[in-house]
Amino acid sequence: MGTSLDPEASSVRGGAGPPLRWSVVLGWLVGTTALLAVIGLFLDRETRLAPFLVVLPALFSGRGTVRQTVVASVWVTLTIVGALFDRAEDSVGAGVATVVFALVFNGLSIARAAQRVRSEGEIARLRSAAAALQRQLLRPFPLVTDQLLVHGLYQPVEEDSRVGGDVYEVVASPYGSRVFIGDVQGKGLPAISAAFAVLSAFREAAVAEPTLTAVVDALEEAVLRHNSFAAQVGESERFVTALVLGVDSEDEVQAINCGHVAPLLLDGEKTGSALRGEPCVPLGLDALAPTPRTVDWFAFPHGSTLLLCTDGVTEARDPSGAFYPLEERAPVWAGVRPGEVPAAVYRDLRRHSAGPPGDDTALMVVRRRSDVDGADADVP
């Protein structure tokens, strides 16, 4: 999916962070050796203190590269051998035993570093492949129809079993533009499978069905079918929160909110939640609802802007545990160009979370096209 991503976000996060810098490795080697030499000078115990250096390669094997661990091992071995030659009164047997112990321990450290690097590489490839699969099946922003210009951002969290099921789409149909954003319960490949089932159903129903309720009914059936197939192979059933909009030439927009984050209107003093009613049940749970899903209407005149997102935004927490106050921040985005809003929100989200959010993040900025106010200036 060639969606726009925040340039500050990492594409693949390693298991233990970035490798050590050579300056850090050399500093530790030289500093620790010098410290032990000074201590040995005062205690007259150089030979017996030198073997303590053998722990350094083991420490580097947990964060450094294989080459850094090898350099540390060679340094430590040569230092120990040099210290033993400097103390001729020590027995040959004890000296040989010390060197053999250092060689064996250093060899194990090098093997551990090689295994760790190989394992991290495999994990990184798996994460990248899963995220790339999702990116290829979701269309890149901006998305354009006769009525709408949609900018957006999708950033998967890309951690073990954390590639999720956030999906979005905008379809031009004979009945106007249909907008969809959804979030599948759970993480991993089963969630992605459910997300793609719903996405495919929306692309077909958005064009074929004349009413928005019929579109949502098709999505409900798609989730139920997917859950039926999942149960046959022993996987868990899942529900999907979703927001579906219908936009035509009229100034009012149809919306069906299936347990999703409500859309925000970015329009000066009118900025705030566009929907006032309670959301319906998520997709896949319609049988539990006491009443059928209904359509809400809200004003969305030409030149107006909507902000849609998944709960990766609203449920992001700061270090103290407070949720990201999206609706409180909304007035700030009302004065920003639509094409710049997704990246601006994501940067603010990272500041709030003191780092990357802990869940997938999907943002859509839906602009009602208008030739009068120049809203189409961002169309490529």
Short mmCIF file of C-alpha atoms in Angstrom, two decimals, residues 149-287:
data_model
loop_
_atom_site.label_atom_id
_atom_site.label_comp_id
_atom_site.label_asym_id
_atom_site.label_seq_id
_atom_site.Cartn_x
_atom_site.Cartn_y
_atom_site.Cartn_z
CA LEU A 149 -10.79 14.53 -2.20
CA VAL A 150 -9.44 12.21 0.52
CA HIS A 151 -5.97 12.47 2.03
CA GLY A 152 -4.81 10.06 4.68
CA LEU A 153 -2.16 8.08 6.47
CA TYR A 154 -1.80 4.47 7.48
CA GLN A 155 0.96 3.39 9.87
CA PRO A 156 1.07 -0.23 11.02
CA VAL A 157 2.68 -0.80 14.38
CA GLU A 158 4.78 -3.69 12.94
CA GLU A 159 5.54 -5.56 16.12
CA ASP A 160 5.29 -9.31 16.74
CA SER A 161 1.65 -10.38 16.21
CA ARG A 162 0.65 -6.73 16.13
CA VAL A 163 0.07 -6.14 12.42
CA GLY A 164 -3.60 -5.35 12.61
CA GLY A 165 -6.72 -5.05 10.52
CA ASP A 166 -7.23 -1.33 9.91
CA VAL A 167 -8.76 -0.81 6.45
CA TYR A 168 -10.21 2.06 4.44
CA GLU A 169 -11.65 2.72 0.99
CA VAL A 170 -13.41 5.37 -1.08
CA VAL A 171 -15.58 4.24 -4.00
CA ALA A 172 -17.31 6.28 -6.71
CA SER A 173 -20.69 4.68 -7.37
CA PRO A 174 -23.83 5.51 -9.38
CA TYR A 175 -25.32 6.69 -6.07
CA GLY A 176 -22.51 9.05 -5.11
CA SER A 177 -19.27 8.51 -3.20
CA ARG A 178 -19.10 5.83 -0.50
CA VAL A 179 -16.45 6.10 2.22
CA PHE A 180 -15.42 3.22 4.49
CA ILE A 181 -13.02 2.95 7.41
CA GLY A 182 -12.87 -0.10 9.66
CA ASP A 183 -10.90 -1.86 12.37
CA VAL A 184 -10.96 -5.61 12.89
CA GLN A 185 -10.85 -7.00 16.42
CA GLY A 186 -7.48 -8.50 17.25
CA LYS A 187 -4.08 -8.57 15.59
CA GLY A 188 -1.98 -10.70 13.29
CA LEU A 189 -2.70 -12.48 10.02
CA PRO A 190 -6.20 -13.73 11.05
CA ALA A 191 -7.25 -10.10 11.63
CA ILE A 192 -5.78 -9.09 8.27
CA SER A 193 -7.73 -11.90 6.60
CA ALA A 194 -10.99 -10.64 8.14
CA ALA A 195 -10.14 -7.07 7.15
CA PHE A 196 -9.64 -8.02 3.52
CA ALA A 197 -12.92 -9.96 3.49
CA VAL A 198 -14.77 -6.82 4.64
CA LEU A 199 -12.82 -4.59 2.27
CA SER A 200 -13.66 -6.76 -0.74
CA ALA A 201 -17.32 -6.83 0.25
CA PHE A 202 -17.41 -3.03 0.52
CA ARG A 203 -15.81 -2.51 -2.89
CA GLU A 204 -18.49 -4.68 -4.48
CA ALA A 205 -21.50 -3.53 -2.46
CA ALA A 206 -20.65 0.18 -2.67
CA VAL A 207 -21.17 0.07 -6.43
CA ALA A 208 -24.02 -2.45 -6.59
CA GLU A 209 -26.31 -1.45 -3.69
CA PRO A 210 -28.55 1.64 -4.01
CA THR A 211 -28.88 2.30 -0.24
CA LEU A 212 -26.30 2.66 2.50
CA THR A 213 -28.15 0.18 4.72
CA ALA A 214 -27.85 -2.44 1.97
CA VAL A 215 -24.11 -1.78 1.78
CA VAL A 216 -23.75 -2.32 5.53
CA ASP A 217 -25.90 -5.46 5.34
CA ALA A 218 -23.47 -6.84 2.75
CA LEU A 219 -20.56 -6.08 5.09
CA GLU A 220 -22.37 -7.84 7.93
CA GLU A 221 -22.85 -10.94 5.77
CA ALA A 222 -19.17 -10.86 4.76
CA VAL A 223 -18.06 -10.85 8.42
CA LEU A 224 -20.44 -13.70 9.28
CA ARG A 225 -19.18 -15.78 6.33
CA HIS A 226 -15.57 -15.13 7.32
CA ASN A 227 -16.31 -16.11 10.93
CA SER A 228 -17.96 -19.32 9.70
CA PHE A 229 -14.86 -20.26 7.70
CA ALA A 230 -12.60 -19.28 10.62
CA ALA A 231 -14.53 -21.52 13.00
CA GLN A 232 -14.00 -24.49 10.67
CA VAL A 233 -10.22 -24.18 11.05
CA GLY A 234 -10.30 -23.47 14.78
CA GLU A 235 -9.75 -19.70 14.63
CA SER A 236 -11.61 -17.19 16.76
CA GLU A 237 -14.61 -15.29 15.45
CA ARG A 238 -14.09 -11.56 15.10
CA PHE A 239 -16.16 -8.41 14.89
CA VAL A 240 -15.34 -5.26 12.94
CA THR A 241 -15.98 -1.67 13.93
CA ALA A 242 -16.75 0.42 10.85
CA LEU A 243 -17.96 3.79 9.67
CA VAL A 244 -19.68 4.02 6.28
CA LEU A 245 -20.56 7.35 4.66
CA GLY A 246 -22.65 8.15 1.59
CA VAL A 247 -21.94 11.48 -0.12
CA ASP A 248 -23.82 12.79 -3.13
CA SER A 249 -24.55 16.25 -4.55
CA GLU A 250 -26.68 17.22 -1.55
CA ASP A 251 -25.23 19.12 1.40
CA GLU A 252 -26.19 16.38 3.86
CA VAL A 253 -24.29 13.13 4.24
CA GLN A 254 -25.60 9.70 5.21
CA ALA A 255 -23.65 7.80 7.87
CA ILE A 256 -23.93 4.41 9.56
CA ASN A 257 -21.62 4.02 12.52
CA CYS A 258 -21.00 0.39 13.48
CA GLY A 259 -19.27 0.88 16.82
CA HIS A 260 -16.49 3.00 15.30
CA VAL A 261 -14.86 6.30 16.26
CA ALA A 262 -17.25 9.07 15.23
CA PRO A 263 -16.17 11.44 12.42
CA LEU A 264 -15.00 14.93 13.34
CA LEU A 265 -16.10 17.97 11.36
CA LEU A 266 -13.24 20.45 10.88
CA ASP A 267 -15.12 23.64 10.12
CA GLY A 268 -14.21 26.65 12.28
CA GLU A 269 -16.67 27.19 15.11
CA LYS A 270 -18.62 24.08 14.09
CA THR A 271 -15.62 21.82 14.69
CA GLY A 272 -16.52 18.72 16.67
CA SER A 273 -18.22 15.35 16.40
CA ALA A 274 -20.43 15.15 13.31
CA LEU A 275 -22.69 12.45 14.79
CA ARG A 276 -24.75 12.98 17.92
CA GLY A 277 -26.54 9.63 18.12
CA GLU A 278 -25.28 6.41 19.69
CA PRO A 279 -23.32 4.07 17.38
CA CYS A 280 -24.82 0.79 16.20
CA VAL A 281 -23.27 -2.59 17.05
CA PRO A 282 -20.07 -3.60 15.21
CA LEU A 283 -20.20 -5.74 12.10
CA GLY A 284 -20.64 -9.40 12.97
CA LEU A 285 -22.82 -8.69 16.02
CA ASP A 286 -26.07 -7.59 14.38
CA ALA A 287 -27.91 -10.61 15.81
#
